[in-house]
Each structure stands twice: as C-alpha cells, then as structure tokens.
XYZ file of C-alpha atoms in Angstrom:
397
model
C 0.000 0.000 0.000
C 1.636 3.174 -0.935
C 2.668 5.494 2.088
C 2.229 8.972 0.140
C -2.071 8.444 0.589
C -2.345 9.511 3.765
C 1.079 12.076 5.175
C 0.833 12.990 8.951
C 3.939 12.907 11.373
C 4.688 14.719 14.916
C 5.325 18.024 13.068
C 1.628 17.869 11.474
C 0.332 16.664 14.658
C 2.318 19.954 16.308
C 0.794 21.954 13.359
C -2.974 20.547 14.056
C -2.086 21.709 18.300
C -1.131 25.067 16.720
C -4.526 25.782 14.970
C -6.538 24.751 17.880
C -5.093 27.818 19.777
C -6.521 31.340 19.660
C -3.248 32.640 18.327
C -3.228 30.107 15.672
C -6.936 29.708 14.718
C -7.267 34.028 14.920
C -5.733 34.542 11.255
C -7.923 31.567 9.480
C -11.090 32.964 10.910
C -10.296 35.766 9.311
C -9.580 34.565 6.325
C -13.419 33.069 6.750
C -14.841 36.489 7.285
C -13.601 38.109 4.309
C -15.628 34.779 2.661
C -18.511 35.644 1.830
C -21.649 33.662 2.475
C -23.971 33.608 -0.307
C -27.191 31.574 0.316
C -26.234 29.577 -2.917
C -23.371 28.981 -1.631
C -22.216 25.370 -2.777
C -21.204 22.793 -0.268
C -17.623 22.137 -0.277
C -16.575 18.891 1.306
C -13.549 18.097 2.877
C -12.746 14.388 3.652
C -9.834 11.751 4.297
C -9.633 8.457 2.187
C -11.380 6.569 4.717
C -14.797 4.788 5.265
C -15.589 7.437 7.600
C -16.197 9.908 4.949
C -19.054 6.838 3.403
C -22.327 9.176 3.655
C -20.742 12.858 2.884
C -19.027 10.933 -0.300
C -22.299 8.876 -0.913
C -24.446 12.082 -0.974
C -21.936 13.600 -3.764
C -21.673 10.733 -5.763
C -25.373 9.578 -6.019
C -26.682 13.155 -6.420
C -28.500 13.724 -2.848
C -27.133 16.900 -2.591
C -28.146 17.770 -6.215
C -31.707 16.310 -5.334
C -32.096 18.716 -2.564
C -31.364 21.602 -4.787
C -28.066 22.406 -3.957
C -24.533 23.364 -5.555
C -21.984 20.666 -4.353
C -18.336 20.624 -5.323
C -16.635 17.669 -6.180
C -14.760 16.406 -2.593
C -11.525 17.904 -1.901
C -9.570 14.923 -0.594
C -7.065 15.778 2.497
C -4.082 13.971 3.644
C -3.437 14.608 7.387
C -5.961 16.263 9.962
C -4.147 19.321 9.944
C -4.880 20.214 6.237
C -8.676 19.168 6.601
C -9.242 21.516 10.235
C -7.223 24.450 8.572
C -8.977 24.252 5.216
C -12.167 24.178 7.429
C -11.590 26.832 10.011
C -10.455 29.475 6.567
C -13.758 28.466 5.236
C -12.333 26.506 1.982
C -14.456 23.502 2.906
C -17.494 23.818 5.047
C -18.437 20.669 5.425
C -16.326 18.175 7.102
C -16.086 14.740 8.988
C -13.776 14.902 11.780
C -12.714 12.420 14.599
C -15.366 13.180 17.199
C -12.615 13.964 20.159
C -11.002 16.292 17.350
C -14.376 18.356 17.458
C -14.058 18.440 21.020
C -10.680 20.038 21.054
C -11.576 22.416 18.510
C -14.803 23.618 20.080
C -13.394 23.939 23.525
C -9.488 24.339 23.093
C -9.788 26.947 20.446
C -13.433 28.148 20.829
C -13.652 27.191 16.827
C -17.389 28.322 15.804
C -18.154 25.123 14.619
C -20.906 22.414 15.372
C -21.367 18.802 15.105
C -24.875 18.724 13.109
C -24.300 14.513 12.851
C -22.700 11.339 13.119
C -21.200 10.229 10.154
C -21.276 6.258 11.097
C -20.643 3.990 14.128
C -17.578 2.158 14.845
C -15.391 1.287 11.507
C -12.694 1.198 13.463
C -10.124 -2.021 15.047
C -7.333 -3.095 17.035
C -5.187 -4.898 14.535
C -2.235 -6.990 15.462
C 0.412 -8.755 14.350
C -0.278 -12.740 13.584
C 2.308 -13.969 16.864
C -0.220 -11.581 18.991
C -3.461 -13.318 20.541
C -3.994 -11.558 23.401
C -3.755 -7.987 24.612
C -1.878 -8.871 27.684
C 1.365 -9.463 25.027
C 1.234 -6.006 24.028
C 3.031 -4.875 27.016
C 6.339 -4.004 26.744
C 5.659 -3.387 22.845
C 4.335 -0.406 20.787
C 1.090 0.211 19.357
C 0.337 3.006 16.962
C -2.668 5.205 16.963
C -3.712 7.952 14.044
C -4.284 10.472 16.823
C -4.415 11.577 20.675
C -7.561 13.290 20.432
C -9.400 10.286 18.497
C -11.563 7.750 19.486
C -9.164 5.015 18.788
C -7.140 6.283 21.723
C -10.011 6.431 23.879
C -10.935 2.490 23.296
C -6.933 1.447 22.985
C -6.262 2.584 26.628
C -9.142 1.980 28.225
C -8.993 -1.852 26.674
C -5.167 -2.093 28.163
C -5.949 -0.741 31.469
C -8.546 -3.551 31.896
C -6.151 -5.841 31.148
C -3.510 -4.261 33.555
C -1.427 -2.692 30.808
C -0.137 1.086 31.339
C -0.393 3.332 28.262
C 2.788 5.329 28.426
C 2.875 8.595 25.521
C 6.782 9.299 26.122
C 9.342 6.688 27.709
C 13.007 7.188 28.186
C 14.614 3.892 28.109
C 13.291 0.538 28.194
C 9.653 -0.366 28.583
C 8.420 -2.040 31.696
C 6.607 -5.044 31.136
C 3.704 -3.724 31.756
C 3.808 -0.592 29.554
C 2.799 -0.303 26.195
C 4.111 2.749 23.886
C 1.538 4.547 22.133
C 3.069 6.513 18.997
C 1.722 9.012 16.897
C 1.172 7.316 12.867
C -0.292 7.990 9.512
C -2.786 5.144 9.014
C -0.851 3.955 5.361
C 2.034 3.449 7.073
C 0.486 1.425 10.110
C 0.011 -1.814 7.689
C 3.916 -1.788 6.341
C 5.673 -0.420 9.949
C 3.488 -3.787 11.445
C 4.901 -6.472 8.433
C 8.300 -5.167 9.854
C 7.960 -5.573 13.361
C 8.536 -2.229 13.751
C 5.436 -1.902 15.730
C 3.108 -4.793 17.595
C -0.035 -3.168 16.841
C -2.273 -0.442 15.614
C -5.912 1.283 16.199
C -7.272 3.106 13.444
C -9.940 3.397 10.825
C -10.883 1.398 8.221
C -10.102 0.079 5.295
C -6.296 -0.155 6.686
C -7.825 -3.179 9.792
C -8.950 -5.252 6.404
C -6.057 -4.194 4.593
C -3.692 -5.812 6.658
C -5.914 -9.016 6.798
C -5.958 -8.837 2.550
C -2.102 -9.256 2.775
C -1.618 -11.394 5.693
C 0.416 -9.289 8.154
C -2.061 -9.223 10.744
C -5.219 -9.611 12.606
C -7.864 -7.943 14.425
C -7.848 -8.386 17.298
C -11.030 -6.406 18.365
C -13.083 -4.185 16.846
C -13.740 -0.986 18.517
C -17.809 -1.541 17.854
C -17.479 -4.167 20.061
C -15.569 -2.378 22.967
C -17.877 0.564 23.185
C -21.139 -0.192 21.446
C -22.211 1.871 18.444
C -19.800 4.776 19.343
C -19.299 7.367 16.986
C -16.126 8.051 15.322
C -16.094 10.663 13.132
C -18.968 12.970 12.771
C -20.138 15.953 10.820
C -18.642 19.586 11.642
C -19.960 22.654 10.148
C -19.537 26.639 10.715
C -21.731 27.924 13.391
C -22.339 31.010 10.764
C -23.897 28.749 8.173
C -26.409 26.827 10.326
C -27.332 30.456 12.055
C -27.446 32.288 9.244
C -28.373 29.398 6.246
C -30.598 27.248 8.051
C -32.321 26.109 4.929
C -29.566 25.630 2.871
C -27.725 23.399 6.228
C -31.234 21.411 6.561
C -30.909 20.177 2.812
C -27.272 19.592 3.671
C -28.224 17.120 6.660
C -30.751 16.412 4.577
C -28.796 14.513 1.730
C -25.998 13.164 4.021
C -28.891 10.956 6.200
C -30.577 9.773 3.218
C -27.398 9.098 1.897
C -26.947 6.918 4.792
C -30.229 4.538 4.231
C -28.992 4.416 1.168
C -25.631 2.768 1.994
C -27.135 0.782 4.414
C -29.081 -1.098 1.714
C -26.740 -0.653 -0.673
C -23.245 -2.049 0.689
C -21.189 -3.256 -1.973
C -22.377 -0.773 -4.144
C -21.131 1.717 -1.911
C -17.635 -0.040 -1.698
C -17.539 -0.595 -5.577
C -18.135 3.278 -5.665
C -15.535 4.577 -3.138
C -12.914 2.379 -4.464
C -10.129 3.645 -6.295
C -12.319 1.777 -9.503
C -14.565 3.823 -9.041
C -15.725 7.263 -11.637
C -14.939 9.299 -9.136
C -11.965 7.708 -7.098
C -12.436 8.832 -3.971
C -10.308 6.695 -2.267
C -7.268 4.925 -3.268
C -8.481 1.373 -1.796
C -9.322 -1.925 -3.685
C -13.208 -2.343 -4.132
C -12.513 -5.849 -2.535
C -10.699 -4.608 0.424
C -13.758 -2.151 1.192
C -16.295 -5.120 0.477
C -14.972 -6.702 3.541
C -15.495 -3.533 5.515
C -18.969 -2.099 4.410
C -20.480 -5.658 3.672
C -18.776 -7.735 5.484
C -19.602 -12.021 4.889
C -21.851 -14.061 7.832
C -18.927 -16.281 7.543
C -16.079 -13.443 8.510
C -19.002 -12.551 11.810
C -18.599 -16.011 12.722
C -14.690 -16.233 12.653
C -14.465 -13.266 14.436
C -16.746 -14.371 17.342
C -14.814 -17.620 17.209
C -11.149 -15.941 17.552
C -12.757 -13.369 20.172
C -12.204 -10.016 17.867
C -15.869 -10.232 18.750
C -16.755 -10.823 22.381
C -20.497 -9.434 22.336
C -22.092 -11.132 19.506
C -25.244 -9.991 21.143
C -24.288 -6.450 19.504
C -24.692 -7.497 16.526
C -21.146 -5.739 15.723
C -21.149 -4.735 11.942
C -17.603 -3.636 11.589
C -19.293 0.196 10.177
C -22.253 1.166 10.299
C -24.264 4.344 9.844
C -27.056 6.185 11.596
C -26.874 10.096 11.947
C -28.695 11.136 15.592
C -25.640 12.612 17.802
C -26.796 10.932 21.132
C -25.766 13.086 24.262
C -24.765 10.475 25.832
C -22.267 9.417 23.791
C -20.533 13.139 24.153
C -20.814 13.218 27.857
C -19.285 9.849 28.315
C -16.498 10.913 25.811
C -15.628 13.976 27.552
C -15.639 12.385 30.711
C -13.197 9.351 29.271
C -10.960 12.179 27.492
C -10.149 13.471 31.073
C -8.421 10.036 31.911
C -7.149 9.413 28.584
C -3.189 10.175 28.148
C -3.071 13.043 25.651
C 0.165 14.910 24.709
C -0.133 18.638 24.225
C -1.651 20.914 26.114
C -5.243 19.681 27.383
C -5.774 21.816 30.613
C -9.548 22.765 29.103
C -10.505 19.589 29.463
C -10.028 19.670 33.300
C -13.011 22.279 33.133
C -15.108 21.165 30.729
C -18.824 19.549 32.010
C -19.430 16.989 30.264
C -23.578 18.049 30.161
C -22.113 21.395 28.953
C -20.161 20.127 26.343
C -22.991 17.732 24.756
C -25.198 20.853 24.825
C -23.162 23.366 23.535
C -21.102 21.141 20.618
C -23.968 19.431 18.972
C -26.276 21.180 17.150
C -29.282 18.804 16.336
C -31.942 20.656 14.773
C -31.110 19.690 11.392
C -30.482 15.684 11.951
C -33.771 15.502 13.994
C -35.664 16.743 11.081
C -33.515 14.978 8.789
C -34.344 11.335 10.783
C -38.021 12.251 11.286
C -38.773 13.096 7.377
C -36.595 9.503 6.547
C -38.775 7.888 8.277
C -37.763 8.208 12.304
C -34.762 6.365 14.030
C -36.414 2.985 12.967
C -35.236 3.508 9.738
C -32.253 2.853 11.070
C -32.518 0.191 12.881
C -32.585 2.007 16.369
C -34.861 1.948 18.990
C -37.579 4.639 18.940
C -35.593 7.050 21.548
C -34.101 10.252 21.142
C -31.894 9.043 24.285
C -29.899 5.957 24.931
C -27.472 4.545 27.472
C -23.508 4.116 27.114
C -21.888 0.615 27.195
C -18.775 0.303 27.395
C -17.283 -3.541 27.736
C -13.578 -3.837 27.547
C-alpha cells in the first residue's frame, strides 16, 4: 500500500495543536470572514480516504445533494488532519467529517465556531495486530500506533489495556516495563507496512487499513472498537456555526442529503464499496473495491470467525464492523468527555479539566437539522434504532 495516501507525522500533529489555539486559529477565521456567504453557496466537502467519509461521499456521488437543490463541489480529498481543520476553520471547505474527540478540542481548546450537526457512522474502526499476537496482555512491553491523541481510537486502545492491567505510556526514556505499552503518533498507510516489519506490535485506526492488513496477511484484528464501546461514533459531521445560524435552509438540505445518503448505503453495501474504491468514476479513495467489500459488507462467515477468535466478544451487539445512523446521542458526548479526562493526551489539554461533560454535549452538537432529517426519513427505525431520542452508554472492555 503506498505510504504517500495519507502524510501525517509529529510536526503535522504539532501543526494541528497550533490551529486549535486562539493565536493560531485568529488569522484563518479571518480569512473566513472576508468569505462571503452567499445563500447559494455550494457545499464544499472536505474528507480523508477513509470509510468514515461513506455518507458525505455517498451524498456527492449519487446526487443527494443535487436532489435537494443544492450546488456541491466535487470532494476535496485531504491527507493529514491538519490540512482538513485548517482548510475548514479558513472556510475553503465547510463541510467536514472529523474524529469526534477532534471536534471536542476544537470547540473547547480553540473556541472554533463550529458544530457537530451529525454522526457520520458507528464504529469502523479495530485493534489490529500482528499474527504472533493473541492476546492484549502481550502487548506490554511493545508499541502500538494510533492515528491520533484526540481520536476515538485512543479512547478504546487505553481503556482496553488498562482492563487488562497494561499502562499506556505517551513518552518513555529507556526501556519499557513489562507492563507498559508505547503509544506513537502514525499515519494510518504506514500502520500496515511499519506492522509487516515488526517495527510496531499493533495499531488502532480506521478502516479500510484493519482489512487491509488481513488482505495481505500481516495481521489480525484483534477487536473491533464496535465491540468495545457499542455503536460509538467516530467521526462525525462539523460545520460553521455562521452557516447553520445564518443558512438554516440551505444546512437542513445539507443534513438532509448526508442521512438519506446513509439509508442508502445501508441497503446498498457493496455498491457503496464498488463506488468509493479507487475503480470507481470518481476515485475517492485509493483502496481496492474488494478490500472495502470486507469492511462495508462484510460475509456471515467473517461474523462467525471473528466471534470464534474473540475479535468479537459481544455477539449480542450485533457488531457490523461500520455502520451508519446520523442522531448525535448526548450520551455518547458526555461519556467521551468524561473518558478524554483520563485518557493520556500529549499537548496541552488543561480545558478539558473544566469542561462539564452536560455542557459540552449541549453546547457542541447542534441537532436541529439531523432531527428533522431522521423524522422526514422515516424516524430512528429507519435505522434500525430503537424509537428514543436518548440511549445509554456501554462500554465492555
């Protein structure tokens, strides 16, 4: 897989702590204000090559936007966080999925004015290992990669070693204890190659890079985040507080298209891999159509093996290795906010000390839009979800 898809090292991760500072962030809002906001405005999405970015590239390339009477770019593909949250915070894209702990930082480090108006999907996300690992006890003393601190992988990677009385450790001089694992900062292309050299035990990150290391034999997963914290959100739908203020029609068409988008990939799985893939007319990403198959419609017989080698402990879940529904459950924030305060983070994260985690569900999401979105496709059972605008948080590491 080549390494140039996806660029992001410690200097872009020291660029991306930059921009969520007042200093940093003060001369791209600016930039924003001198853009002006017509009410045709088109939408201008910004996205990684990941399955994350499904319904917001779904919407583009099966014409929801266009059916809801709006102007929408082609998708302006990113390569690190950095570029997407500085192209977003100038106002060259304004609409964008982010990791949902990103959107926390940015809303309450920075005071970006920005909302999350969705979820984007639900887990799409694993623990993948190399083939000599089988249990995460024998990661200590090794290193583990994750795409970012402030990302939901994080969250799930060190809560899952702490339960098994592994220490996450962010910087270590010298050897590692035995019980220590090294977590190190990696673009998710390079996570498959750095693991077939034994340069690393382990990584946590999006899909299609779990199933890509399965497709060439270099590892396993091990478990799948879905199945650590059930339906979690991973990255989710960020848009200027400006637009949804002062274009609330134009941002209710936008939700609009991205949740039908979502039925529609829910019914329509391998069609929705054979478009992302790098096969398909618009490339959006540079995977195989096969390797995405396995994510977004993944066999009965692959469920089944990975109950069997425990990648899957509660089959009960009905884990579907991605999935998508669009209502932004409180909950979900105010347990995240609350497990970001005992997650090892580098960088300065002193707001978090201060930040409620009621407060933060309340004033991040904005859900006027999805509500109407969800009622008008047909209410939450449409998505398979329980009738209830409110849900509980389960967490089983």
């Amino acid at each position: 897989m080549p390494t140039d898809d996806f660029i992001f090292s410690r200097r872009d991760a020291v660029r991306l702590a930059a921009l969520f500072t007042a200093a940093g962030a003060a001369p791209l809002l600016k930039a924003a204000e001198a853009r002006a906001q017509s009410p045709d405005k088109p939408v201008k999405i910004g996205y990684l090559p990941i399955t994350d970015a499904t319904p917001l590239l779904v919407a583009h390339g099966k014409g929801f936007f266009d059916k809801e009477g709006l102007k929408a770019e082609k998708p302006v593909l990113f390569r690190s966080w950095a570029q997407i949250v500085e192209a977003f915070v100038s106002g060259q894209v304004n609409v964008v999925h982010l990791l949902s702990p990103i959107t926390v930082w940015a809303r309450f480090g920075s005071k970006a004015p920005a909302k999350v108006v969705a979820w984007n999907h639900t887990g799409g996300s694993g623990l993948t290992v190399g083939n000599d690992v089988t249990d995460v006890k024998q990661l200590g003393g090794k290193t583990v990669a994750v795409p970012f601190w402030y990302s939901i992988h994080n969250v799930v990677l060190q809560a899952l070693l702490k339960e098994n009385g592994l220490t996450p450790v962010t910087k270590k001089g010298g050897e590692l204890k035995p019980n220590e694992v090294q977590l190190v900062i990696m673009a998710p292309s390079d996570m498959v190659p750095a693991l077939a050299a034994k340069q690393i035990a382990g990584y946590i990150v999006a899909e299609p890079f779990n199933a890509a290391a399965e497709a060439l034999g270099v590892g396993k997963v091990l478990r799948f985040t879905g199945d650590v914290w059930k339906d979690h959100a991973c990255c989710v739908v960020f848009m200027q507080e400006r637009d949804l203020n002062e274009r609330p029609e134009w941002s209710q068409k936008v939700v609009d298209a991205m949740v039908k988008a979502q039925l529609w990939t829910r019914d329509n799985r391998a069609e929705t891999a054979a478009l992302l893939s790098k096969d398909g007319e618009n490339k959006y990403t540079p995977h195989a159509k096969a390797v995405l198959e396995k994510v977004l419609a993944p066999a009965e017989t692959d469920v089944e093996a990975y109950v069997k080698s425990g990648a899957i402990k509660n089959a009960d879940w009905r884990e579907r290795r991605i999935d998508f529904q669009p209502y932004p459950f409180p909950s979900y924030t105010e347990e995240l906010v609350k497990r970001l305060k005992e997650t090892a983070i580098e960088g300065d994260n002193r707001f978090l000390a201060e930040l409620d985690p009621a407060t933060a569900a309340r004033e991040l999401v904005d859900d006027r839009f999805v509500r109407k979105a969800v009622e008008a496709a047909g209410g939450l059972k449409a998505f398979g979800l329980a009738d209830s605008w409110t849900r509980s948080e389960i967490v089983s590491a």
